[in-house]
XYZ file of C-alpha atoms in Angstrom:
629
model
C -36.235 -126.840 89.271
C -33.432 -128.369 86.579
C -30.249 -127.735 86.794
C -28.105 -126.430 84.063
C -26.815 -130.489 83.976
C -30.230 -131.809 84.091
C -31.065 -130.414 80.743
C -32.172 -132.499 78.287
C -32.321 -132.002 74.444
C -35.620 -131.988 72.641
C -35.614 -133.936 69.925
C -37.876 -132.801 66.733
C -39.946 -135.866 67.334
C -40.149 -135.824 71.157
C -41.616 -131.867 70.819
C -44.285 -133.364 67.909
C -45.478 -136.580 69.452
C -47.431 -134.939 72.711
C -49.055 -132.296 71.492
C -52.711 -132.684 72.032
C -55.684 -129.511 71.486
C -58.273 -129.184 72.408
C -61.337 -126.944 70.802
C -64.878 -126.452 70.293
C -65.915 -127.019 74.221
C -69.811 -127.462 75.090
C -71.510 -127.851 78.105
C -74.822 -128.866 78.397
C -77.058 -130.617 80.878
C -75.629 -134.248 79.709
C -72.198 -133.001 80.380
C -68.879 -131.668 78.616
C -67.870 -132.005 74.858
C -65.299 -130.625 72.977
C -62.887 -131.951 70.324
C -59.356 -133.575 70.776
C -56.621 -134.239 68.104
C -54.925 -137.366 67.824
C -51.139 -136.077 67.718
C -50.111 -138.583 64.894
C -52.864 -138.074 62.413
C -54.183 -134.693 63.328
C -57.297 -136.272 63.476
C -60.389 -134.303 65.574
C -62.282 -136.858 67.947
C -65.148 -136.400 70.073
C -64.235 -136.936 74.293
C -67.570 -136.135 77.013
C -66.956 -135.847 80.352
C -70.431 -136.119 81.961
C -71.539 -133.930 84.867
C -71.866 -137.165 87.678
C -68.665 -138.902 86.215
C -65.924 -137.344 88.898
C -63.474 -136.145 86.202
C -62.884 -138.587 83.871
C -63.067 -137.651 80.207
C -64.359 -140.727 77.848
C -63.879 -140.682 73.520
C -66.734 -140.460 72.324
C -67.396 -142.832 69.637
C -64.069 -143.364 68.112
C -64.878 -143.958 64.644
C -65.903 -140.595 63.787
C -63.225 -137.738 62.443
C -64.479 -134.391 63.331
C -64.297 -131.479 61.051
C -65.888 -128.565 59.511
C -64.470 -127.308 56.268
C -66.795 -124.390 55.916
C -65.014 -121.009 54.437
C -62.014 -123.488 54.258
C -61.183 -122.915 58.473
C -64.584 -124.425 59.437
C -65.753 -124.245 63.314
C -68.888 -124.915 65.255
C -68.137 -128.422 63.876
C -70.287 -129.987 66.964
C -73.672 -129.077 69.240
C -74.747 -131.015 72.306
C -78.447 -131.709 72.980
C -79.779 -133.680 76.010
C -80.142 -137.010 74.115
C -77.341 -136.705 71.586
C -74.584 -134.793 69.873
C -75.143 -133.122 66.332
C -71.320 -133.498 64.578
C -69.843 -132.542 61.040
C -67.626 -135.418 60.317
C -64.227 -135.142 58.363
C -66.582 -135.905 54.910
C -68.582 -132.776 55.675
C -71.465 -135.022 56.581
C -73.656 -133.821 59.929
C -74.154 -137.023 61.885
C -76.189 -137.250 65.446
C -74.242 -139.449 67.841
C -76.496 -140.838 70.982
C -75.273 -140.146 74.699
C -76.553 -143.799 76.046
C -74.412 -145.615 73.478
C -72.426 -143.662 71.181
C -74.501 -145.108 67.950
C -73.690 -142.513 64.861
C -76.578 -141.927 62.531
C -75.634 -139.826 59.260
C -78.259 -137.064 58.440
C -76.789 -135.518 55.706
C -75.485 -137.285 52.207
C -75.113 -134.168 50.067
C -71.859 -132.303 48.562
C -72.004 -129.464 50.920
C -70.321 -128.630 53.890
C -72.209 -127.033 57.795
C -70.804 -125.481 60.544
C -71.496 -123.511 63.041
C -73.859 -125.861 64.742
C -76.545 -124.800 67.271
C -78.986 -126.813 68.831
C -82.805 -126.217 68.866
C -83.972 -128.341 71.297
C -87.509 -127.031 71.310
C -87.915 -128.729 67.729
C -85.423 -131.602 68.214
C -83.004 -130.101 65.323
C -79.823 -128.230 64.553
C -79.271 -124.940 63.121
C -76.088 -124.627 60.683
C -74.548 -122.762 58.271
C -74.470 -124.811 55.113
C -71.920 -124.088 51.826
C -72.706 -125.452 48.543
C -70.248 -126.922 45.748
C -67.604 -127.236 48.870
C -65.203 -128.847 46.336
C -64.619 -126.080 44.157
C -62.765 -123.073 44.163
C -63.612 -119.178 42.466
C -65.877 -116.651 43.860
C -68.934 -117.808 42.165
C -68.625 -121.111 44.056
C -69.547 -122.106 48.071
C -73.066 -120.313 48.087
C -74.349 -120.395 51.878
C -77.522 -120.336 53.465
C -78.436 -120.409 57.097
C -80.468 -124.179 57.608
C -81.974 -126.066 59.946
C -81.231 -129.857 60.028
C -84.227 -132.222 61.427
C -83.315 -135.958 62.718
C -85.098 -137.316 60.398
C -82.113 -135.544 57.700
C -84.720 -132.996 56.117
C -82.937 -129.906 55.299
C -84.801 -126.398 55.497
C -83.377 -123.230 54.647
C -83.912 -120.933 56.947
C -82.333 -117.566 55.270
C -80.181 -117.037 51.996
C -79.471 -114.253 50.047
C -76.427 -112.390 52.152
C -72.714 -114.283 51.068
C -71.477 -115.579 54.028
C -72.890 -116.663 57.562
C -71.654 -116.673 60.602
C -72.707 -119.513 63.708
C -77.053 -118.473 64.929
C -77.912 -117.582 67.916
C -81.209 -118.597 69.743
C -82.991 -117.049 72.444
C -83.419 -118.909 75.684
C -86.956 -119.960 74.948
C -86.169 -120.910 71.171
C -88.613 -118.029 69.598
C -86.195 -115.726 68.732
C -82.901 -115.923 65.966
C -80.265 -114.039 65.337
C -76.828 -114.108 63.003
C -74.191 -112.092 61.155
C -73.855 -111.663 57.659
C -71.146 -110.173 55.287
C -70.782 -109.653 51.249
C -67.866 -109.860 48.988
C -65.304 -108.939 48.726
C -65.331 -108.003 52.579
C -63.537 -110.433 55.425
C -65.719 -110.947 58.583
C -63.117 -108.576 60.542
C -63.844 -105.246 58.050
C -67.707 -105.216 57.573
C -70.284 -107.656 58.535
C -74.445 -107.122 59.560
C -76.687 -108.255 62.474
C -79.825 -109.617 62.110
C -82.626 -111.137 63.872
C -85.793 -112.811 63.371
C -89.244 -114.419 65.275
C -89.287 -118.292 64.387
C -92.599 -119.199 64.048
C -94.552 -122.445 64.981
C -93.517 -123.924 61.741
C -90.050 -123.539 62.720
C -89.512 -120.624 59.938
C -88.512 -117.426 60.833
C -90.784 -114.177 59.801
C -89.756 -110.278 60.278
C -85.993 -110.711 59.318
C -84.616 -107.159 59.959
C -81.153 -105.719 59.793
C -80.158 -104.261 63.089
C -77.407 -101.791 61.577
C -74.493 -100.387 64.266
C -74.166 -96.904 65.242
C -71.334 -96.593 62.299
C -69.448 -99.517 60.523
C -68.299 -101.880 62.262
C -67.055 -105.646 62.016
C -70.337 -107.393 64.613
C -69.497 -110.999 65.525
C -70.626 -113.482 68.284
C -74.614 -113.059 69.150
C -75.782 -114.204 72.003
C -78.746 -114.223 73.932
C -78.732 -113.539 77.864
C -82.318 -115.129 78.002
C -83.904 -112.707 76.068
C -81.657 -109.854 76.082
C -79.363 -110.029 72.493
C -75.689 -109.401 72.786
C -72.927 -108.534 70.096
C -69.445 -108.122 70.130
C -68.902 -104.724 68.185
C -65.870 -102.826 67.172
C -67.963 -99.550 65.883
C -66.278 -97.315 68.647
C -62.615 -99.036 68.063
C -62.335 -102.117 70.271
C -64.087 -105.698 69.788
C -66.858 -104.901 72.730
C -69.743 -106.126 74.103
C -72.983 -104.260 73.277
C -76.508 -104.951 74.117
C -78.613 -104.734 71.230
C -82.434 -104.009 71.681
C -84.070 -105.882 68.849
C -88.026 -105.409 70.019
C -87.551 -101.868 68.695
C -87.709 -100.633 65.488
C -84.808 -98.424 65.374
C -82.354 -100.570 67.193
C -80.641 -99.270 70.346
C -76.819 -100.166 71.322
C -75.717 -100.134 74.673
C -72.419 -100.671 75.776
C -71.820 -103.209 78.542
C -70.818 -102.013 82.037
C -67.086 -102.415 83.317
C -65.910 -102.837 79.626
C -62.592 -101.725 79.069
C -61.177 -100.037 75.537
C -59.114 -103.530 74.675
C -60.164 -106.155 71.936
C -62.800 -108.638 73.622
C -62.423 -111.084 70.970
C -60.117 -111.802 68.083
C -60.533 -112.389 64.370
C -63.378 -114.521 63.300
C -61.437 -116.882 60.809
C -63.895 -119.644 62.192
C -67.297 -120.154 62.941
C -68.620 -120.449 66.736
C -66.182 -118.011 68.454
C -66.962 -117.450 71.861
C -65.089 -114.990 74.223
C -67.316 -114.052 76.649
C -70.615 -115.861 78.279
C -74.110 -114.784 80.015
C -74.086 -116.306 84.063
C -76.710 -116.497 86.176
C -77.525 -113.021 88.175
C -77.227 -111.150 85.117
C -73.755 -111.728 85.617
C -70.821 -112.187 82.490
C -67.442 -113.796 81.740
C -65.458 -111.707 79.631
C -61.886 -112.499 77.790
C -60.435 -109.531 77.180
C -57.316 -109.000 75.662
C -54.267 -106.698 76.892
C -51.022 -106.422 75.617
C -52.016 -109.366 73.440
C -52.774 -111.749 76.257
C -55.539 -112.678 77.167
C -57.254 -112.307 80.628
C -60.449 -113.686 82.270
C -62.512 -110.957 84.001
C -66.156 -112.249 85.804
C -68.454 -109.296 86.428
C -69.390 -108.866 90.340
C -73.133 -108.932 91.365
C -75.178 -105.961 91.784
C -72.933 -102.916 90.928
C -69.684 -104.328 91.580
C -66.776 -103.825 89.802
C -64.694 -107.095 87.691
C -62.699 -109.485 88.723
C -59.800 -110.766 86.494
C -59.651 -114.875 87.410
C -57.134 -117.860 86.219
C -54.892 -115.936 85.719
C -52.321 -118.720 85.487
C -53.650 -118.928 81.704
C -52.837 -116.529 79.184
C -55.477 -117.391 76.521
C -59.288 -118.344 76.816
C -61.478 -119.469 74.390
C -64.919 -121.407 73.484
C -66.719 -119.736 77.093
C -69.684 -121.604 77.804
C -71.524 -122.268 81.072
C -73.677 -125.050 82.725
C -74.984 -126.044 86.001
C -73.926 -123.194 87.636
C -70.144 -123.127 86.632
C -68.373 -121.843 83.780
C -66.114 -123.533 81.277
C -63.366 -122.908 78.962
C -60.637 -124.004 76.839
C -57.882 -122.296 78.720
C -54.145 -122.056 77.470
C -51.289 -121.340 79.091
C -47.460 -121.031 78.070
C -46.293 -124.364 80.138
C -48.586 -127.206 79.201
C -51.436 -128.093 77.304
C -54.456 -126.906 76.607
C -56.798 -127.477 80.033
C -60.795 -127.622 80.191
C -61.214 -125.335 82.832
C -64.375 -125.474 85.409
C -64.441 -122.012 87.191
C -67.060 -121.487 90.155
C -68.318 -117.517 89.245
C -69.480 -116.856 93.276
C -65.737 -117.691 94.295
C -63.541 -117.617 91.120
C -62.254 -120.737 91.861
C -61.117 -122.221 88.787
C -59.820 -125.694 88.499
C -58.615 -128.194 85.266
C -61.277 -130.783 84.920
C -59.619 -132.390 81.949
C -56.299 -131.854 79.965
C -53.769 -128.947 80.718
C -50.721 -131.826 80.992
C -47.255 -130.959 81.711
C -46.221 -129.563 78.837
C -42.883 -131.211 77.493
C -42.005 -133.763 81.023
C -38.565 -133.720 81.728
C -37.893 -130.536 79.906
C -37.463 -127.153 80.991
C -39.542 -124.303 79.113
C -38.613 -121.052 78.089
C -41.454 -118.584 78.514
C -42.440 -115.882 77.144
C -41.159 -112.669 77.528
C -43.531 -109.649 75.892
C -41.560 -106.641 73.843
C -42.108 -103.628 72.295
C -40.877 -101.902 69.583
C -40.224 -97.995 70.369
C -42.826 -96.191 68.444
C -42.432 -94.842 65.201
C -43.217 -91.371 63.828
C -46.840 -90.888 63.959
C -47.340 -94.151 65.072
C -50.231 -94.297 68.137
C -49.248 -98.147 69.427
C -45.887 -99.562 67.957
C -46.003 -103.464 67.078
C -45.151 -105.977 70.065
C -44.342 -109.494 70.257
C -43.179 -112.610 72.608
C -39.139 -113.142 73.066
C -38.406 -116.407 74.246
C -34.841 -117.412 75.595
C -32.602 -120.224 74.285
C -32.650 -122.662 77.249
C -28.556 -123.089 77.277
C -27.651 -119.528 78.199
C -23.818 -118.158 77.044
C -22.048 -115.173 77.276
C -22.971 -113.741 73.753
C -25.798 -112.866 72.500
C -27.901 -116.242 71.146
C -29.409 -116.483 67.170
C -32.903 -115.087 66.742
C -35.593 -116.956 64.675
C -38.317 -114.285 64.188
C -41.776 -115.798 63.074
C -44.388 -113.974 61.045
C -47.616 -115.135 62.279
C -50.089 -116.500 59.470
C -53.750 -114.371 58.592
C -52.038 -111.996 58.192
C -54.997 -110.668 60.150
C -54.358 -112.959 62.858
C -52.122 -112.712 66.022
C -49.296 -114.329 68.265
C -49.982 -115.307 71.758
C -48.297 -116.291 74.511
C -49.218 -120.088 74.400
C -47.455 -122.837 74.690
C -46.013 -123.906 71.401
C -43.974 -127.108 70.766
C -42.468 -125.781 67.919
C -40.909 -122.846 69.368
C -40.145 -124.843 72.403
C -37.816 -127.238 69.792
C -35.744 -124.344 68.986
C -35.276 -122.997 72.184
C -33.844 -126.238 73.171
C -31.432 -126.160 70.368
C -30.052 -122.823 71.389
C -31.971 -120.151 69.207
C -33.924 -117.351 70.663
C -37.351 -117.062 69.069
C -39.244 -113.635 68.960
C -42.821 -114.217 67.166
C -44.182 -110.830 65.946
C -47.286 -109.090 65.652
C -46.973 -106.399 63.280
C -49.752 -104.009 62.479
C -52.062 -105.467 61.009
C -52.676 -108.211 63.791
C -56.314 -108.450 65.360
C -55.893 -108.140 69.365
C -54.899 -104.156 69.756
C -58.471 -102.442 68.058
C -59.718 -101.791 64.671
C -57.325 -98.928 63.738
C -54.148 -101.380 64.441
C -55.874 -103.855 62.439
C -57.147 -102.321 59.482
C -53.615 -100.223 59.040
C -52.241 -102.990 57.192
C -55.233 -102.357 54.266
C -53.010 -102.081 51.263
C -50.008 -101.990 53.026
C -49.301 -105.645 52.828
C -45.906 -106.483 52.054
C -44.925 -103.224 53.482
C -45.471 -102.304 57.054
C -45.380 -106.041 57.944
C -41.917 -106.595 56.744
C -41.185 -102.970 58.363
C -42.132 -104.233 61.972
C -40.172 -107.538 61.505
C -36.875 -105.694 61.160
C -37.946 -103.096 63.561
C -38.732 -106.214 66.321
C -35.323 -107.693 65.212
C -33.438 -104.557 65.817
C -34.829 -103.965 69.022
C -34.003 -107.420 69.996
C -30.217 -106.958 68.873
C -30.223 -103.608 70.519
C -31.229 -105.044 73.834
C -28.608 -107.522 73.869
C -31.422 -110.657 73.622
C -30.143 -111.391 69.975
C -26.950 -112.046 67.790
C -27.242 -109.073 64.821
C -25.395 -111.138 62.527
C -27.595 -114.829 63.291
C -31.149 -113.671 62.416
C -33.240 -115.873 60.719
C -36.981 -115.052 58.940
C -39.986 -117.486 58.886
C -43.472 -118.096 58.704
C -46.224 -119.778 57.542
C -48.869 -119.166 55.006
C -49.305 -115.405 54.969
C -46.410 -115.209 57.586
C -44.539 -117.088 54.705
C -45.188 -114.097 52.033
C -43.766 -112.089 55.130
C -40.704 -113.695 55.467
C -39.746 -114.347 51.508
C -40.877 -110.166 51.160
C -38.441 -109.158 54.195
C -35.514 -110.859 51.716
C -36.485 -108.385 48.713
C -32.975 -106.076 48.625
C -31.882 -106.705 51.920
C -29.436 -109.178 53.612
C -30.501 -108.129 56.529
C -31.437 -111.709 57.119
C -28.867 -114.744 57.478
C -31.593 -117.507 55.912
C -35.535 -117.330 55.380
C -38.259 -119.963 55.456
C -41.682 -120.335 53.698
C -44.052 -123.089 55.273
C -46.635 -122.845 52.691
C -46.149 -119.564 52.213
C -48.141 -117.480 49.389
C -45.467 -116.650 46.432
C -47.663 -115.429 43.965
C -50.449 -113.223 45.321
C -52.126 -112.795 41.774
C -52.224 -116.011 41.199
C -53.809 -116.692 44.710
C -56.282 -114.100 43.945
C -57.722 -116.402 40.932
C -57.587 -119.633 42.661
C -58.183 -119.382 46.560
C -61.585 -120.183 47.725
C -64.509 -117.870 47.980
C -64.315 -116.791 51.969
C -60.677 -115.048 51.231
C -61.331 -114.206 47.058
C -61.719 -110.597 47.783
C -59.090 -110.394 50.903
C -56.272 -109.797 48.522
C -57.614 -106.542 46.707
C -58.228 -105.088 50.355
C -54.233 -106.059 51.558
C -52.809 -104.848 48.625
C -55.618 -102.899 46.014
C -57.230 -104.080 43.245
C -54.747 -104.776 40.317
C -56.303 -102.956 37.512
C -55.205 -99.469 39.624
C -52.065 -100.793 41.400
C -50.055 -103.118 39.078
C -47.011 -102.163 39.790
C -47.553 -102.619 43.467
C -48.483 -106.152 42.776
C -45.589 -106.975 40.791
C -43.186 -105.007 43.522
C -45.072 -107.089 46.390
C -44.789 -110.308 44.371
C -42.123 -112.441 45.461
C -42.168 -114.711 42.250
C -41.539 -111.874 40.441
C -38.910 -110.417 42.652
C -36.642 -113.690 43.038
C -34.044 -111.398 41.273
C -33.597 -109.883 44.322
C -33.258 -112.260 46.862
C -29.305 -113.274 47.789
C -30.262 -114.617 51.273
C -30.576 -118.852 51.366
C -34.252 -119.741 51.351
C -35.662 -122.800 52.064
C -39.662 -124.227 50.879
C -42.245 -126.660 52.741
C -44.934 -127.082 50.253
C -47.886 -129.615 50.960
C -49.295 -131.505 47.637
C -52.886 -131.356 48.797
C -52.930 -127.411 49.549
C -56.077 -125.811 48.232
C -55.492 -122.048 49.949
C -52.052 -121.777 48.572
C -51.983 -124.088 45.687
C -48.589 -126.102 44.596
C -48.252 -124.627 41.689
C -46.866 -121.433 43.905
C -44.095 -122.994 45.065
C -43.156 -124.774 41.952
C -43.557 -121.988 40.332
C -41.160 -119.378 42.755
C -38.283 -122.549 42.724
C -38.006 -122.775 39.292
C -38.074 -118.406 38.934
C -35.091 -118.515 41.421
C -33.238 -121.623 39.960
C -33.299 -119.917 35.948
C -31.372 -116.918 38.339
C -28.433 -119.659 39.244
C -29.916 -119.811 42.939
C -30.174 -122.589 44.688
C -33.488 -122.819 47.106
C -34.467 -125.986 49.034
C -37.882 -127.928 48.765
C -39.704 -130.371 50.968
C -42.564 -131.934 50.008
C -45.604 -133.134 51.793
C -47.595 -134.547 49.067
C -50.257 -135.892 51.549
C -50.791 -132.733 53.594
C -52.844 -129.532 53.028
C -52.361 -126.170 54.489
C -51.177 -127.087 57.779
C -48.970 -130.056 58.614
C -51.561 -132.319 60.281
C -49.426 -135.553 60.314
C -47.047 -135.811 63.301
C -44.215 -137.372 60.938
C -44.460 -134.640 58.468
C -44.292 -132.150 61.124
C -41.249 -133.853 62.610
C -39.778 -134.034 58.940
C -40.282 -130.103 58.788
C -38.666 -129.223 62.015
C -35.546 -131.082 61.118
C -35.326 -130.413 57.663
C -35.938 -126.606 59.208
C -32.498 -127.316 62.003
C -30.395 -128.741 58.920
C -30.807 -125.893 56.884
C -30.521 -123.430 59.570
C -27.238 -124.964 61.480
C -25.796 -124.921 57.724
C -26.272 -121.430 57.343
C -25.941 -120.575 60.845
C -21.977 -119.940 60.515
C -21.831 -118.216 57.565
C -21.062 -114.125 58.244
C -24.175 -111.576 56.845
C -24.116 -108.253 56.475
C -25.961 -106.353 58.860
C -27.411 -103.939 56.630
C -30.954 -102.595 57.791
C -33.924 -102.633 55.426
């Protein structure tokens, strides 16, 4: 344990420089593979860890940059087969790199970019989901179909028609398909379809039928426990897992046994989610999540109860399983994320690659969960994470609250570098998830529909004021920031109040009619559900614009704008400086004219942090009102 002399000092560059994730696990009979950033490009590369090797983790072909760019977030970018590994490479190009040697053949050459790989080993291909015209923006562009990809590069398309595609699913012995589908303008988390299909011995698939849920309901992650089809469903409230019978002709939903009402999975952004995972015995691995963290809960054999396992980790995700183990991507809030190898008769779980000290030499502040005291009518009140300043004093420390991005996304209680920085440089940090935040059921998740702009920057004050009120924050040092949508968030909670001593936008959106014409297809109708469609609700627009309200921002505001941002485009930012310089205010920029939306280079996210700490410790001594919004 350090001492309060042993402390050390992070420096912006020291909490960049280590931080390695990991994503997109496999496991297979050849082994392990999952992808692994290179801290100081961002770059994804393939790593295997092989069954017989006793632990140690090899890159896989090194030349290769891994990513799917499908609905912009991509996922699924990789699918192990016995022989070989399908992959989507950085150029959107799905190559097949070899076990034995690592050789990388390209099977694609076309515009478009796949995800959601699956492999059908029965007729030596993969199944994708493949978007056309990848390069352009508007709602009439990024067409996808559901393909299968032969070795020999032939393309087939297996299904079109529906707008969007999530990851297949195939039955244990390869003769049976099924997928999700959704149409604009509707996000994967509001309204989406099953279906399934026979796949013939042609390797096409005949009697297509929509297997509808009980009522509406946002369906994600198939998957097949031999022949037995499984959904996550949130039709009675909760992401949960149902069994779906598909032989019949009016489908039949059962809910799994030992399934609490909690969220079993969170908001499919990407392709290839995977929170829970068939084992042998008709047994399951479930994440569920609780108080928005989650747990690890194996099912017992026969009719035993669950039993919650790792519970050292406070986040699971890609659940897969192979030889008789399970695996996961397990994260916790002290180090980094671990491949975990869990034994399902004992629940012995144990780190067979990754999960490093997070951070050597430093001590970490962990999290602390809040939350806010309900509201009037309110049936569950927002919550968040509160993490100390590591140098403790006698008053109460300066409170950086972070709106998390989506905005239908969530917080967790992971480690984060970032928030780790600040802690060492004596700020609290509280990161926030408002209603509107996937984790806590449909109802909390859906509330924010049209609301955007409005019960968001409502639960950030609220979380604030609790925090001041419980003596964990300094009423007159509270800062605002956030990224993306959290951005919007943060420049919306300075609209008419000075509640706030300085706010931050990382990329944040400025201009929410202007996104609405040029954001990509995937999120082109997301915008009339947060705030309505414009024709009937102008006024809220312009009200929830902050462009067009820079007249009422007093409170210092800094920007962090990348150049090569195709979600929110440049011409935001520019666009909301120059609006609050003709005013006679005087907002700061930093540009990243190599980086998109996200920071991917460690120098430009070491730039950020201290360009963030400058502006901040400026501002930091100067007295605010505490007037509540």
């Amino acid at each position: 344990m350090l001492g309060p002399s042993d402390i050390r000092v992070l420096s912006a560059s020291e909490a960049c420089e280590g931080y390695i994730q990991r994503t997109n696990l496999i496991a297979c009979e050849a082994g392990l593979f999952w992808l692994q950033n290179e801290p100081h490009t961002g770059i994804n590369r393939l790593w295997h860890l092989p069954h017989r090797n006793n632990g140690t983790a090899q890159l896989h072909n090194a030349g290769l940059s891994i990513r799917s760019q499908v609905n912009g977030y991509g996922g699924g970018a990789i699918a192990a087969s016995l022989t070989g590994t399908f992959v989507v490479s950085a150029c959107q190009r799905i190559h097949f790199v070899r076990h034995d040697d690592g050789h990388s053949q390209a099977l694609t050459d076309d515009t478009a970019a796949f995800g959601g790989l699956v492999v059908d080993p029965l007729r030596d291909r993969v199944l994708a989901v493949r978007e056309s015209d990848n390069a352009e923006r508007g709602p009439v562009q990024g067409q996808q179909e559901l393909v299968a990809v032969a070795l020999t590069g032939e393309i087939e398309v297996l299904h079109c028609g529906e707008d969007f595609y999530s990851a297949p699913a195939l039955s244990a012995d390869g003769r049976r398909l099924a997928w999700v589908s959704w149409q604009l303008p509707d996000m994967p988390w509001l309204r989406t379809r099953l279906w399934t299909a026979n796949i013939g011995s042609d390797g096409k698939l005949t009697d297509c039928q929509v297997r509808d849920a009980p009522q509406e309901a946002s369906i994600q992650q198939p998957v097949f426990a031999g022949q037995t089809l499984w959904v996550m469903s949130d039709h009675e409230g909760w992401w949960q897992p149902w069994q779906v019978d598909h032989q019949m002709v009016s489908s039949c939903w059962i809910l799994g046994e030992h399934v609490l009402p909690l969220d079993h999975g969170n908001a499919p952004w990407q392709l290839g989610e995977s929170h829970y995972c068939p084992l042998p015995g008709a047994r399951w691995a479930r994440v569920c999540y609780r108080n928005g963290t989650g747990e690890l809960w194996l099912s017992e054999r026969g009719a035993g109860g669950c039993v919650r396992v790792a519970s050292s980790f406070s986040d699971f995700r890609c659940l897969c399983a192979a030889g008789g183990f399970l695996y996961a991507i397990a994260k916790s809030p002290s180090r980094l994320d671990a491949v975990l190898r869990i034994d399902p008769e004992t629940g012995h779980a144990c780190v067979v690659a990754g999960g490093e000290e997070a951070l050597p030499g430093c001590r970490i502040s962990l999290p602390r969960a809040f939350r806010v005291p309900l509201g009037h009518n309110e049936a569950q009140p927002p919550q968040g994470f509160y993490y100390s300043p590591i140098t403790r004093s006698a008053s109460a420390p300066p409170l950086i609250l972070i709106a998390h991005g989506g905005p239908t996304s969530a917080a967790y209680p992971v480690f984060n570098p970032q928030v780790q920085y600040w802690c060492q440089q004596g700020f609290a940090v509280a990161e926030v998830n408002y209603r509107g935040s996937s984790g806590f059921g449909r109802n909390f998740r859906l509330s924010l529909a049209g609301r955007w702009g409005k019960i968001d920057v409502q639960d950030m004050a609220r979380a604030a004021d609790h925090l001041v009120v419980s003596g964990l924050a300094n009423g007159q040092q509270v800062f605002i920031q956030g990224r993306s949508s959290g951005g919007y968030t943060a420049l919306m909670a300075l609209v008419g109040s000075s509640r706030y001593t300085a706010g931050a936008s990382i990329y944040g959106v400025t201009d929410p009619l202007q996104l609405r014409r040029m954001t990509h297809r995937f999120e082109s109708g997301y915008l009339d559900w947060l705030l309505g469609e414009p024709e009937r609700y102008f006024q809220r627009w312009v009200a929830r614009t902050p462009s067009l309200q820079a007249t009422a921002i007093s409170t210092p505001v800094i920007f962090f704008q990348g150049g090569q941002d195709r979600v929110v485009v440049p011409e935001q930012t520019r666009e909301m400086i120059g609006a609050m310089k003709q005013l006679g205010q005087t907002p700061e920029l930093l540009w990243f004219e190599s980086e998109g939306h996200g920071f991917l280079q460690q120098k430009n996210q070491v730039r950020m942090l201290e360009g963030l700490h400058g502006f901040y410790k400026k501002h930091s001594l100067k007295p605010v009102n505490p007037q509540k919004t």
